[in-house]
Amino acid sequence: METKDMMLMSMLAVDKGESEGEREEAEGTQQENGRLVLADGLAEREANGLTSGSGQQLSNAFTSSTPQSPREGPGTAACSGEMAPEPGGGTGSSVPPGGLKTLVVQHTSSEKPRETWSKKMDFLLSVIGYSVDLGNVWRFPYICYQNGGGAFLLPYMLMAVFGGIPLFYMELALGQFHRSGCISIWKHVCPIFKGIGLAICVISLYIAFYYNTIIAWALYYLVSSFRPTLPWTTCNNSWNTANCHQYLYTDHNVSWSNSSTSPTEEFYTRKVLQVHLSPGLHELGSVSWQLALCLLFIFIIVYFSIWKGVKTSGKVVWVTATFPYLVLLVLLVRGATLPGAWRGVVFFLKPDWQKLLTTTVWIDAAAQIFFSLGPGFGVLLAFASYNPFHNNCYKDALITSSVNCLTSFLSGFVIFTVLGYMAEMRHQEVGDVAKDAGPSLLFIIYTEAISNMPAATFFSIIFFLMIIMLGLDSTFAGLEGVITAMLDEFPLVLPKRREWLVLGLVCVCFLGALSTLTYGGAFVVKLFEEYATGPAVITVVLLEVIAVSWFYGTNRFCNDVKLMLGFSPGFFWRICWVAICPCFLLFIIVSFLSYPPEIRLFNYDYPPWTTVLGYCIGVSSFICVPVYMVYYLLSAKGTFKQRLLKSITPVPSGNQHTGYIVTNAV
């Protein structure tokens, strides 16, 4: 009501010419509630993204309460004692009869202002820490050498330029403009797609159920590293078998057979995971209390890092996001000096151009860049929503995505210099040594190589510290995406109880992860990794791109970006969002459905019923989208046509930052 009264007083001041005392009183109201701006000239208004139009509309098709840039362009002037001068030299108080003027009243919300990052670098390190995760270390090197070595970089870069980076940029811009989490943002974009946000939250919970267990494994290794002789270097332990084959870097007459197992492999499978005590998914066995304690400690760290919001997590990432790069450089230098390192590098980079003729290479390139950059998990929306309105998210997207891709490439050198060293020691080919992918590449192959180096204890400690910090960054980000979504969805209740919300969420994640802490927990982790996130999140992002580009409209979205950055995205970005990105995502989905993964872990072949279970887990998150669509159409008022129109009409997002109210005065 205060804003409406202020607007009416301003209109009367223009039409009738108030007395000096009345004008000062009106200006006092303006100073208290906002700022009065007179926009003259259609060309100037268009230059500032404003036009009178019919009703109270802006040029980007938002209604009058749509947030606009607080900057005053050349066609606007703030009232401070006198009305703005007209282009012809007159004043705003002498409006010609019938002349149409646009009054733009900038008002400030009485609500508590949204939290922002303390520094720009806090945001950049948080995004880098989120996108650079364990997959950059174990998945990219394996995928690269498996798909043609250096030749794989061509499809990888093409998929990044035309698919991954445009999606990355789109999510940062969306979150920064609307300043909302992944649930409430959809009422400002396309209300019927709100189920996308719910699906994202479910997927994030599934990831938390298994991803933090891998970090708990690394913590177990870290604690075990604080001893003069690493426990995975000898075969005389209670968990070892007769096939255990012990050797050190000083042994030059080592013979390695296919039946041999290293002490590192047996430590991982029989001591840490204890998978030999579980026959499979149908009988998981008891919970390992050692791993349960490790996971509990991980979640305690997570809680106290994010319980106060981005103000605290933004400080933590200064350590967790930068330390891994220091360790990678140290390991790269050490690996490059090992005998046989060149064999691994050649194997990693040697191009096999014939591989580019197979669809598998392009599928793997698209999937790798997508999961590496991480759009669709609600994290980029949440992080960007805490940015200042005029932050250059375009430059941020290019910087962070480039750092991500370069880190993957650096990790490849770190891993394969050591694999070449392992091949030299075992008198095997590099391909025979590098047959394991996923966590086994880190916890067996690389750990074994470190244990055979001089100063093995030191390198083991810093390596597992790096693994833990890479994982923690992604956990911070994933849970912050869910927390931000919940806080924005229930703004009157939850923001005052953030600490309790975070505690409840962490407890749910810990309880959900108990199945992964059993003797057969590694089988559960593999099942979640293959089915819970892959196809579901790609489908969600496909719907997200369609909702933004086709329903919300590319022109409207580009106008939003122009209000923030001062320039509109070019033709390349528009064509990517409208056509190339949907095709890119559809390509991955069809490929996954056409070639369902055959899952095998250690010596356990997953039975057919696990495939059905996996698809049910994936569908359980995605089902939120159609269920909410049906709910929205049934609960809305009016005829079916009115409900349908309302379901695709965005609600202006004017409650998060300074906005403008536009009206026409004669």
CSV table of C-alpha atoms in Angstrom, one decimal, residues 167 170-171 182 186 193-204 370 375-378 381 532-548 585 589 618-626 629:
chain,number,residue,atom,x,y,z
A,167,LEU,CA,24.2,-25.1,-20.0
A,170,MET,CA,22.4,-20.6,-18.5
A,171,GLU,CA,22.1,-21.9,-14.9
A,182,CYS,CA,15.9,-24.8,-7.7
A,186,TRP,CA,10.2,-22.1,-11.5
A,193,PHE,CA,7.8,-27.2,-14.4
A,194,LYS,CA,8.3,-26.8,-10.6
A,195,GLY,CA,8.6,-30.6,-10.4
A,196,ILE,CA,12.0,-30.2,-11.9
A,197,GLY,CA,13.2,-28.6,-8.6
A,198,LEU,CA,11.7,-31.4,-6.6
A,199,ALA,CA,13.4,-34.0,-8.7
A,200,ILE,CA,16.7,-32.2,-8.4
A,201,CYS,CA,16.4,-32.3,-4.6
A,202,VAL,CA,15.7,-36.1,-4.6
A,203,ILE,CA,18.6,-36.7,-6.9
A,204,SER,CA,20.9,-34.7,-4.6
A,370,PHE,CA,28.0,-33.0,-18.6
A,375,PRO,CA,24.5,-28.5,-14.5
A,376,GLY,CA,21.1,-29.8,-13.4
A,377,PHE,CA,21.9,-30.5,-9.8
A,378,GLY,CA,20.6,-27.2,-8.5
A,381,LEU,CA,21.3,-22.0,-9.4
A,532,ALA,CA,20.3,-42.9,-9.5
A,533,THR,CA,22.0,-39.9,-11.1
A,534,GLY,CA,22.8,-40.6,-14.8
A,535,PRO,CA,19.6,-40.8,-16.9
A,536,ALA,CA,17.4,-39.0,-14.3
A,537,VAL,CA,19.5,-35.8,-14.1
A,538,ILE,CA,20.1,-35.6,-17.8
A,539,THR,CA,16.3,-35.9,-18.4
A,540,VAL,CA,15.7,-33.2,-15.8
A,541,VAL,CA,18.2,-30.9,-17.5
A,542,LEU,CA,16.6,-31.5,-20.9
A,543,LEU,CA,13.2,-30.4,-19.5
A,544,GLU,CA,15.0,-27.4,-17.8
A,545,VAL,CA,16.4,-26.2,-21.2
A,546,ILE,CA,13.1,-26.7,-22.9
A,547,ALA,CA,11.2,-24.8,-20.2
A,548,VAL,CA,13.7,-21.8,-20.3
A,585,LEU,CA,21.0,-34.0,-24.0
A,589,ILE,CA,19.5,-40.1,-23.1
A,618,GLY,CA,16.1,-43.3,-11.3
A,619,VAL,CA,12.3,-43.0,-12.1
A,620,SER,CA,11.6,-42.3,-8.4
A,621,SER,CA,13.2,-38.8,-8.7
A,622,PHE,CA,12.1,-38.0,-12.2
A,623,ILE,CA,8.4,-38.9,-11.4
A,624,CYS,CA,8.2,-35.6,-9.5
A,625,VAL,CA,8.0,-33.7,-12.8
A,626,PRO,CA,4.8,-35.3,-14.3
A,629,MET,CA,2.2,-31.1,-13.5
